Tab-separated table of C-alpha atoms in Angstrom:
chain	number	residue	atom	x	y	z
A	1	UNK	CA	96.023	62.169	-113.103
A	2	UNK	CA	95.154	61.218	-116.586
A	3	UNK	CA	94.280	58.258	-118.668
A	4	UNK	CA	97.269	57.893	-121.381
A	5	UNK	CA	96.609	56.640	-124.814
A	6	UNK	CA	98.122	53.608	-125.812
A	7	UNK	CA	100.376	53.677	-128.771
A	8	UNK	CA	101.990	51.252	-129.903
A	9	UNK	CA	105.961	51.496	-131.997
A	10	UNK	CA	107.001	50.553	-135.413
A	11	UNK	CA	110.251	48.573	-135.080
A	12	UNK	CA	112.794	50.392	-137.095
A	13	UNK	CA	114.290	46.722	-138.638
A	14	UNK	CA	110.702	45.223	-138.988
A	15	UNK	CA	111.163	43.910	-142.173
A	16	UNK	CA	109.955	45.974	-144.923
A	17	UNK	CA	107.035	44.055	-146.073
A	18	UNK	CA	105.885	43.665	-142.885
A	19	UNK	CA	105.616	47.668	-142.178
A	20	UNK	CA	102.249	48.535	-143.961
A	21	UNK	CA	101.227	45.391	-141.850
A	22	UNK	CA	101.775	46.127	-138.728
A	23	UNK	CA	100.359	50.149	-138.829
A	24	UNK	CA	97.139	47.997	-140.039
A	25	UNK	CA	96.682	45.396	-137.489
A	26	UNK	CA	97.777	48.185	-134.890
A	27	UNK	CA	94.967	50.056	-135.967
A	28	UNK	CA	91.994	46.831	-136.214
A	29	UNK	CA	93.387	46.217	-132.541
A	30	UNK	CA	92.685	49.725	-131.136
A	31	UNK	CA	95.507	51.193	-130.184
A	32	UNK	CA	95.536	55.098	-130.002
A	33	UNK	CA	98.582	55.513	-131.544
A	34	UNK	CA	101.440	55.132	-134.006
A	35	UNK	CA	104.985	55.764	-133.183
A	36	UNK	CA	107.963	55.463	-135.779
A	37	UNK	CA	111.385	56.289	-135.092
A	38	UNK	CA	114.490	57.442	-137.031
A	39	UNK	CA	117.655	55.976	-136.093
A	40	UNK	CA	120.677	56.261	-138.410
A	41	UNK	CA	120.554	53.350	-140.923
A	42	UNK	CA	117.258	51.953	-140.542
A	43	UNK	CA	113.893	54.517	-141.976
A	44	UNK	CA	113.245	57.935	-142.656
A	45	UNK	CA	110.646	58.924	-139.853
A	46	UNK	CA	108.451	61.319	-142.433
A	47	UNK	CA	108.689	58.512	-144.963
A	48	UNK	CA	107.710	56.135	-142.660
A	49	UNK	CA	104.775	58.537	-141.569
A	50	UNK	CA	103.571	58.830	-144.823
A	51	UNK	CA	103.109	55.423	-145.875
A	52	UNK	CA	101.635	54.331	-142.596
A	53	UNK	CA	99.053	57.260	-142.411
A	54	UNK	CA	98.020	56.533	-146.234
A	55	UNK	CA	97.927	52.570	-145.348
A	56	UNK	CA	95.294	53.289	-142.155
A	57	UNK	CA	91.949	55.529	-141.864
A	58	UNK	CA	92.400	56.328	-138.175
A	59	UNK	CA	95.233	55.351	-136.076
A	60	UNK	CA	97.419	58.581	-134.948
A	61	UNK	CA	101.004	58.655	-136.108
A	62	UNK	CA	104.094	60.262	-134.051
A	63	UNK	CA	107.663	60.775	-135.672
A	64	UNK	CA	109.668	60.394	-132.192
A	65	UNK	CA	112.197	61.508	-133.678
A	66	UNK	CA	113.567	63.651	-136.293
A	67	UNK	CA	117.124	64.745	-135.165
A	68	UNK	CA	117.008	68.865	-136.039
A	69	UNK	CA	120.491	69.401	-137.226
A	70	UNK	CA	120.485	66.789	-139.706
A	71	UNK	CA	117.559	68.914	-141.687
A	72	UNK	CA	117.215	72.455	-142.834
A	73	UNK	CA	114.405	73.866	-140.908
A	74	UNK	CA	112.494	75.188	-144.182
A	75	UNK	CA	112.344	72.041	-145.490
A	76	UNK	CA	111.690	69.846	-142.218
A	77	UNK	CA	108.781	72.382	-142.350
A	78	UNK	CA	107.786	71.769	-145.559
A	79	UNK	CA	106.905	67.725	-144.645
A	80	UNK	CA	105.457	68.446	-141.432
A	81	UNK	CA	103.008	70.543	-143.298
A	82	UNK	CA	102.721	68.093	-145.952
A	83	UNK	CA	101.530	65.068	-143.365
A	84	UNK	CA	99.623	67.319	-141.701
A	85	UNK	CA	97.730	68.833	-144.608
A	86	UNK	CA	97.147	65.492	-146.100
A	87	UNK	CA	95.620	63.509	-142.801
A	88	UNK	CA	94.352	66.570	-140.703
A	89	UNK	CA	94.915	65.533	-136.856
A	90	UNK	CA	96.659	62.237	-137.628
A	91	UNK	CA	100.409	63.715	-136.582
A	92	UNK	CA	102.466	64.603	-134.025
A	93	UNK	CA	106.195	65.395	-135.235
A	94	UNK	CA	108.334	64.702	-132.351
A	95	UNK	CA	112.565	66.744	-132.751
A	96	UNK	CA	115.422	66.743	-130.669
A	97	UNK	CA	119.303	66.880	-130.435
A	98	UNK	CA	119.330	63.243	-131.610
A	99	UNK	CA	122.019	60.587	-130.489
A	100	UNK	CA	125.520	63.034	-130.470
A	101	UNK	CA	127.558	59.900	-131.442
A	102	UNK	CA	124.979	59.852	-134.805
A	103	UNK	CA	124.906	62.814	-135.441
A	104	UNK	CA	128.636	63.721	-135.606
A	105	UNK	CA	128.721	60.557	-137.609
A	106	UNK	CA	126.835	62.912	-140.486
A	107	UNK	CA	128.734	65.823	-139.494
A	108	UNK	CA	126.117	67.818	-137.797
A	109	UNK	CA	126.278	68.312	-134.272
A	110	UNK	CA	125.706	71.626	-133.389
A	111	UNK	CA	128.251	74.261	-131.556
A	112	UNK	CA	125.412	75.100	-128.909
A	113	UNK	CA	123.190	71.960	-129.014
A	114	UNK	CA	119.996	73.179	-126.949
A	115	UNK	CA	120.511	77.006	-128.323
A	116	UNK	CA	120.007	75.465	-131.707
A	117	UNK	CA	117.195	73.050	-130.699
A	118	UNK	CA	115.201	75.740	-129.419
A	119	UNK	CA	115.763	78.502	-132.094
A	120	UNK	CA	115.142	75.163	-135.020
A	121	UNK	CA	111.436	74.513	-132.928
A	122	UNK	CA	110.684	78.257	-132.914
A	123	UNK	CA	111.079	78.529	-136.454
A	124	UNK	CA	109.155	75.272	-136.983
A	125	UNK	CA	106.148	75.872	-135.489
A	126	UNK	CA	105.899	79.539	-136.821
A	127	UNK	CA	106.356	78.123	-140.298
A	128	UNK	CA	103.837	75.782	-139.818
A	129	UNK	CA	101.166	78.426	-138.164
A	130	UNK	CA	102.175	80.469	-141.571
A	131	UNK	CA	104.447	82.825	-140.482
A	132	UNK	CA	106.562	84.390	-142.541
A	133	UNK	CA	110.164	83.957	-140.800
A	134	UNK	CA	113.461	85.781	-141.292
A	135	UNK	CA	116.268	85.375	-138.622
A	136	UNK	CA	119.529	87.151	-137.933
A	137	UNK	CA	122.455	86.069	-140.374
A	138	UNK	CA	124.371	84.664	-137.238
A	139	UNK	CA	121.529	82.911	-135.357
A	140	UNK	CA	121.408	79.421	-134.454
A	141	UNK	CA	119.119	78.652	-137.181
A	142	UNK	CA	119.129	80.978	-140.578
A	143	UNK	CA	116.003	82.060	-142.390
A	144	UNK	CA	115.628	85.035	-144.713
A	145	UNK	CA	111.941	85.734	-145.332
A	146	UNK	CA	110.946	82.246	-145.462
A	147	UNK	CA	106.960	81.183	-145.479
A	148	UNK	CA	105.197	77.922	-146.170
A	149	UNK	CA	102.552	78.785	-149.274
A	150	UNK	CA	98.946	79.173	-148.398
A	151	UNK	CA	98.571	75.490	-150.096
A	152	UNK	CA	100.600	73.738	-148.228
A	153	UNK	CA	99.589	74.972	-144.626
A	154	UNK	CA	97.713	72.269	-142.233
A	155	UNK	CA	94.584	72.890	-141.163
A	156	UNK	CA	95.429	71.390	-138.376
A	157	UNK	CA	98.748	72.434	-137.166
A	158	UNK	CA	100.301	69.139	-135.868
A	159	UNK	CA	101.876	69.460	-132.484
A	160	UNK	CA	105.899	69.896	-132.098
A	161	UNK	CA	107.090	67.861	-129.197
A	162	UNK	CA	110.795	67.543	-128.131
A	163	UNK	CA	112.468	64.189	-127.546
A	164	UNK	CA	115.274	65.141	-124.872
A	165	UNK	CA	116.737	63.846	-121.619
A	166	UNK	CA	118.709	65.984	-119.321
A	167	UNK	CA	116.786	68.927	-117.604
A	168	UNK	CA	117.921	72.056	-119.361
A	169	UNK	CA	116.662	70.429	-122.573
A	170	UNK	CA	113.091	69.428	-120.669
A	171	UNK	CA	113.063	73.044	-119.535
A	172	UNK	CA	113.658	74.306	-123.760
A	173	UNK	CA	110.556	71.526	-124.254
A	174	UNK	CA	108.168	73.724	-121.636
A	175	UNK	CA	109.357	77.101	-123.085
A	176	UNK	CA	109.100	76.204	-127.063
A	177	UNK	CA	106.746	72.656	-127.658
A	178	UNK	CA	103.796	71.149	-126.778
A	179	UNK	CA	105.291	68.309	-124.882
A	180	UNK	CA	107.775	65.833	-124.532
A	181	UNK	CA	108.539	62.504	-126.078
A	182	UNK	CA	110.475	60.697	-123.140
A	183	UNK	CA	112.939	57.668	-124.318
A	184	UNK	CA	112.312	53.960	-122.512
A	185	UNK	CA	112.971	53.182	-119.649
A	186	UNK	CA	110.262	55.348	-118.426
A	187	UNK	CA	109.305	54.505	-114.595
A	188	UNK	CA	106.995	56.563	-113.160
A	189	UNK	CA	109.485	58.483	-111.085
A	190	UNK	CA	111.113	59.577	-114.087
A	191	UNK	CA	108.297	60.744	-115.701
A	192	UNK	CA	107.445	62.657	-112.480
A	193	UNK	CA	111.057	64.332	-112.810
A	194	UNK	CA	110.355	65.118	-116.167
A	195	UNK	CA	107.096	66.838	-116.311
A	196	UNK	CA	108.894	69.380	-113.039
A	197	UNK	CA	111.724	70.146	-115.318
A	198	UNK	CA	109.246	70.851	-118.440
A	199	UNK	CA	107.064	73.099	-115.968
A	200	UNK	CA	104.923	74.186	-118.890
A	201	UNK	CA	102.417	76.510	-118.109
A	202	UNK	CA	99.461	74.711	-119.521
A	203	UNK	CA	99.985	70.607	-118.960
A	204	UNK	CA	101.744	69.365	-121.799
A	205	UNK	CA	102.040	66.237	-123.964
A	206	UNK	CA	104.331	63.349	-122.436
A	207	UNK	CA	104.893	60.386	-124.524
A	208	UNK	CA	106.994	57.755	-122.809
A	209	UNK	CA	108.629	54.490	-124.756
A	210	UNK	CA	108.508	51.476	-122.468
A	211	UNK	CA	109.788	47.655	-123.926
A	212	UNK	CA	106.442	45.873	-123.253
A	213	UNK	CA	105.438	41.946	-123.217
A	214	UNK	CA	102.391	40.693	-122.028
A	215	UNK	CA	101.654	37.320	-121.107
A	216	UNK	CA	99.950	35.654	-117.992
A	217	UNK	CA	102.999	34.285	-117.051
A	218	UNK	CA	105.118	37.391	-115.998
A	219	UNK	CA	108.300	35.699	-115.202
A	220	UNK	CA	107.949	34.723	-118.940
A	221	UNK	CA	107.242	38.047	-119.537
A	222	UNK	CA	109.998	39.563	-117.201
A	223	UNK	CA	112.640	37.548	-119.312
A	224	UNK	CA	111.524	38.893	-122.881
A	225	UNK	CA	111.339	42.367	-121.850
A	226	UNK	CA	114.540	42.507	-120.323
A	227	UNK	CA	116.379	41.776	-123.379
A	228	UNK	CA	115.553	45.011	-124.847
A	229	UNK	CA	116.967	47.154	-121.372
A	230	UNK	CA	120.481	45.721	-122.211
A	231	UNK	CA	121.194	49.883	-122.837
A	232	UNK	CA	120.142	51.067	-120.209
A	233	UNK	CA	123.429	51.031	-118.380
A	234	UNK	CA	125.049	52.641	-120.504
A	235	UNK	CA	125.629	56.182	-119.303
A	236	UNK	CA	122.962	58.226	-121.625
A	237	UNK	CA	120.487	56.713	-120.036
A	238	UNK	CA	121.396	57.429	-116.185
A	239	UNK	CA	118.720	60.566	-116.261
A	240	UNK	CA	116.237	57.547	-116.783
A	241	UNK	CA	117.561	55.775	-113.398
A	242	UNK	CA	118.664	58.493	-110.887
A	243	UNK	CA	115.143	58.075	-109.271
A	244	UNK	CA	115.276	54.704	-108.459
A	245	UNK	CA	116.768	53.271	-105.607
A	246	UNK	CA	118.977	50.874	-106.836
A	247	UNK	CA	120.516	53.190	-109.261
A	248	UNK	CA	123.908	52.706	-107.773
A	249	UNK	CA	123.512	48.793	-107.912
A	250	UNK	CA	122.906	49.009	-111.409
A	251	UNK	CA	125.676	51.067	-112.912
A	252	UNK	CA	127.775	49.075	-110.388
A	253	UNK	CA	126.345	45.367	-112.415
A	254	UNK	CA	126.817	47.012	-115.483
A	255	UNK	CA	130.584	48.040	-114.829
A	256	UNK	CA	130.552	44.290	-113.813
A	257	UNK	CA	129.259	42.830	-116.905
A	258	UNK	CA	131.507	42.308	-119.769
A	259	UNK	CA	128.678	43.273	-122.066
A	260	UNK	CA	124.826	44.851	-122.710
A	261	UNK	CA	123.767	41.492	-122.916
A	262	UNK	CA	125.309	40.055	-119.950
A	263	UNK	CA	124.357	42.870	-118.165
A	264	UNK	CA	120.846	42.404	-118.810
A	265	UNK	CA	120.755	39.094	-118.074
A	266	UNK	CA	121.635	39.289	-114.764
A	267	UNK	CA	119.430	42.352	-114.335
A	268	UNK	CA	117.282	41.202	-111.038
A	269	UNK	CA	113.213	40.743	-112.116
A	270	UNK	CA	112.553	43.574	-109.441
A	271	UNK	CA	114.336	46.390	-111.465
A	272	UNK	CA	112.998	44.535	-114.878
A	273	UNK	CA	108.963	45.171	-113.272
A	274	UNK	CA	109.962	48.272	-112.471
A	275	UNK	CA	111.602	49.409	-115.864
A	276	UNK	CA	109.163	48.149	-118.878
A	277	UNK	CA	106.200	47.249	-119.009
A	278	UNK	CA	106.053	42.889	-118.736
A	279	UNK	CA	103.340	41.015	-116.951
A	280	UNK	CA	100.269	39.966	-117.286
A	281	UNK	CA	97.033	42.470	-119.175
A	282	UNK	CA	96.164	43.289	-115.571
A	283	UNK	CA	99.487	44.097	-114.267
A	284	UNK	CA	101.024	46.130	-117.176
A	285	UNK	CA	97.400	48.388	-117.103
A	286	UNK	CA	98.411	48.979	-113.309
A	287	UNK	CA	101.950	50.149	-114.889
A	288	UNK	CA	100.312	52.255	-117.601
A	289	UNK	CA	98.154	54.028	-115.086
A	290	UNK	CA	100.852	54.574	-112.811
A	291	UNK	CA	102.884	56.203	-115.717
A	292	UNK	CA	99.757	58.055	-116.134
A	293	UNK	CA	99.316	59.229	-112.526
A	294	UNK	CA	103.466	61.004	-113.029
A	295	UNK	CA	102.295	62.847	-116.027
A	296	UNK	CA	102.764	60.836	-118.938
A	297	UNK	CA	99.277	61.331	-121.831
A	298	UNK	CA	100.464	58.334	-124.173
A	299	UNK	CA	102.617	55.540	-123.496
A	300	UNK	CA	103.833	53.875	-126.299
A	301	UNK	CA	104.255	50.155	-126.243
A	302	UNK	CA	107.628	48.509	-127.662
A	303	UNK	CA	106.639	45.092	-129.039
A	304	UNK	CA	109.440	42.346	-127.394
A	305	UNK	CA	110.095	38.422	-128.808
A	306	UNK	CA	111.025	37.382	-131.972
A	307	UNK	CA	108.093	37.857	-133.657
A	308	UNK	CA	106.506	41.553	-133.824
A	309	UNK	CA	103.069	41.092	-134.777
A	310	UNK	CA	102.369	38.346	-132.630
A	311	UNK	CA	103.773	40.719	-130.184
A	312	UNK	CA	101.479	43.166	-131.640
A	313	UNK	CA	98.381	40.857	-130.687
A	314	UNK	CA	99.741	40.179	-127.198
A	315	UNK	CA	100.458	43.237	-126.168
A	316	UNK	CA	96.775	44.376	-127.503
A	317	UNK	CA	95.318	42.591	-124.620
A	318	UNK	CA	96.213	45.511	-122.823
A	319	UNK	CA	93.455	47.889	-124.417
């Protein structure tokens, strides 16, 4: 069993002036961690990184995630190296397959998704351990002698974590990475699942996303957090829900539901406890632990409501 961090994530449509903000006031309330994400439309992760680790003396930042295939490995190395050279220890950079619909949208989804993934992290992490890399001319991933300069490497190599979901991808994390970055809903039976599939030989990292609201009243609680599992039906995010035992009932509501939004709406308060993390300070630290008893080392807070940094203080009452 361990203790997880608490992190805490960076809305991606937070409103611009607001972003330097919040990684501030996230930091003067104590939270662990950082997490920004980059979803097509919204922010670059690295940029993101970059201007919250300048903007903050301590807090630890995670990119969870930057989709491989949409950046050449050389140069994906290139900003790890940068972040990581400029705020030794401050940076996790979090990669994966990234959402398929997304990524064809750019026209780059791989042939041989996980083939790719795994032969893209390789190469990363040599690069960034200053190893000179040349690859086949017909592997997944194409480098011809390549080597970060002796100026540019971290002294600190940042960790490479995957973000994936199905098991043959959480087995790639435990042969390739230093952990996993696990998308919300994360119940504790799904982290459990995870951590067997990654079956890393030394324990790895396991950051889990969970929609969060805390407030003494948890029915109050219950009804802002379930706004933000409206997806969860959809079928992506079944890995997330085969554990649970009303699985069935819930793909069966949201084939019922003419929407996300209706869905989650009549999404019992039973499977909403047992899907986020809404209650009071007390009863979300039970959740936390219990996420940290299946595996998970950070869990990363999503801020719920209309208004994020009042969320932000809220959900601080946690620490």
């Amino acid at each position: 069993m361990t203790t997880p961090h608490i992190g805490v994530l960076l809305p991606r449509d937070l409103p611009a002036h607001l972003v330097l903000e919040h990684a501030r006031r996230a930091e003067a309330l104590g939270f662990d961690e950082l997490w920004v994400v980059e979803d097509l439309g919204f922010r670059g992760g690295a940029a993101q990184a970059a201007a919250v680790l300048a903007a903050t003396e301590r807090i630890h930042v995670g990119i969870g995630i930057l989709p491989a295939a949409a950046r050449n490995v050389g140069f994906a190395a290139m900003d790890a190296a940068t972040l990581a050279r400029l705020f030794p220890g401050r940076v996790t950079i979090g990669v994966g397959h990234g959402m398929p619909d997304w990524m064809r949208q750019v026209g780059a989804w791989p042939g041989r998704p996980l083939t790719f993934l795994e032969a893209y992290t390789r190469a990363l992490r040599a690069l960034l351990r200053g190893e000179t890399v040349t690859t086949a001319p017909d592997a997944p991933v194409v480098l011809d002698g390549v080597a970060l300069d002796p100026s540019s490497l971290p002294e600190v190599v940042p960790d490479v974590i995957l973000g994936v979901r199905g098991p043959k991808s959480l087995a790639a994390a435990g042969r390739v990475a230093e952990g996993v970055v696990l998308a919300e809903p994360c119940p504790p039976a799904y982290v459990r699942a995870a951590v067997e599939h990654v079956a890393a030989p030394t324990p790895p990292r396991v950051v889990t996303y969970d929609a969060a609201c805390v407030d003494d009243d948890e029915a109050r609680a219950l009804d802002v957090a379930r706004h933000a599992l409206a997806w969860i039906g959809e079928p992506d995010w079944a890995p997330h829900l085969a554990q649970q035992p009303f699985a069935a009932e819930l793909a069966a509501l949201r084939a019922d539901s003419a929407s996300p939004e209706e869905f989650a709406s009549r999404m019992p308060d039973a499977w909403v406890r047992e899907l986020s993390l809404a209650g009071s300070a007390a009863q979300v630290r039970e959740r936390i632990a219990a996420r940290g008893a299946a595996g998970a080392t950070t869990c990363v807070l999503f801020p719920s409501g209309p208004d994020p940094l009042a969320a932000l203080e809220q959900l601080a009452r946690v620490l």
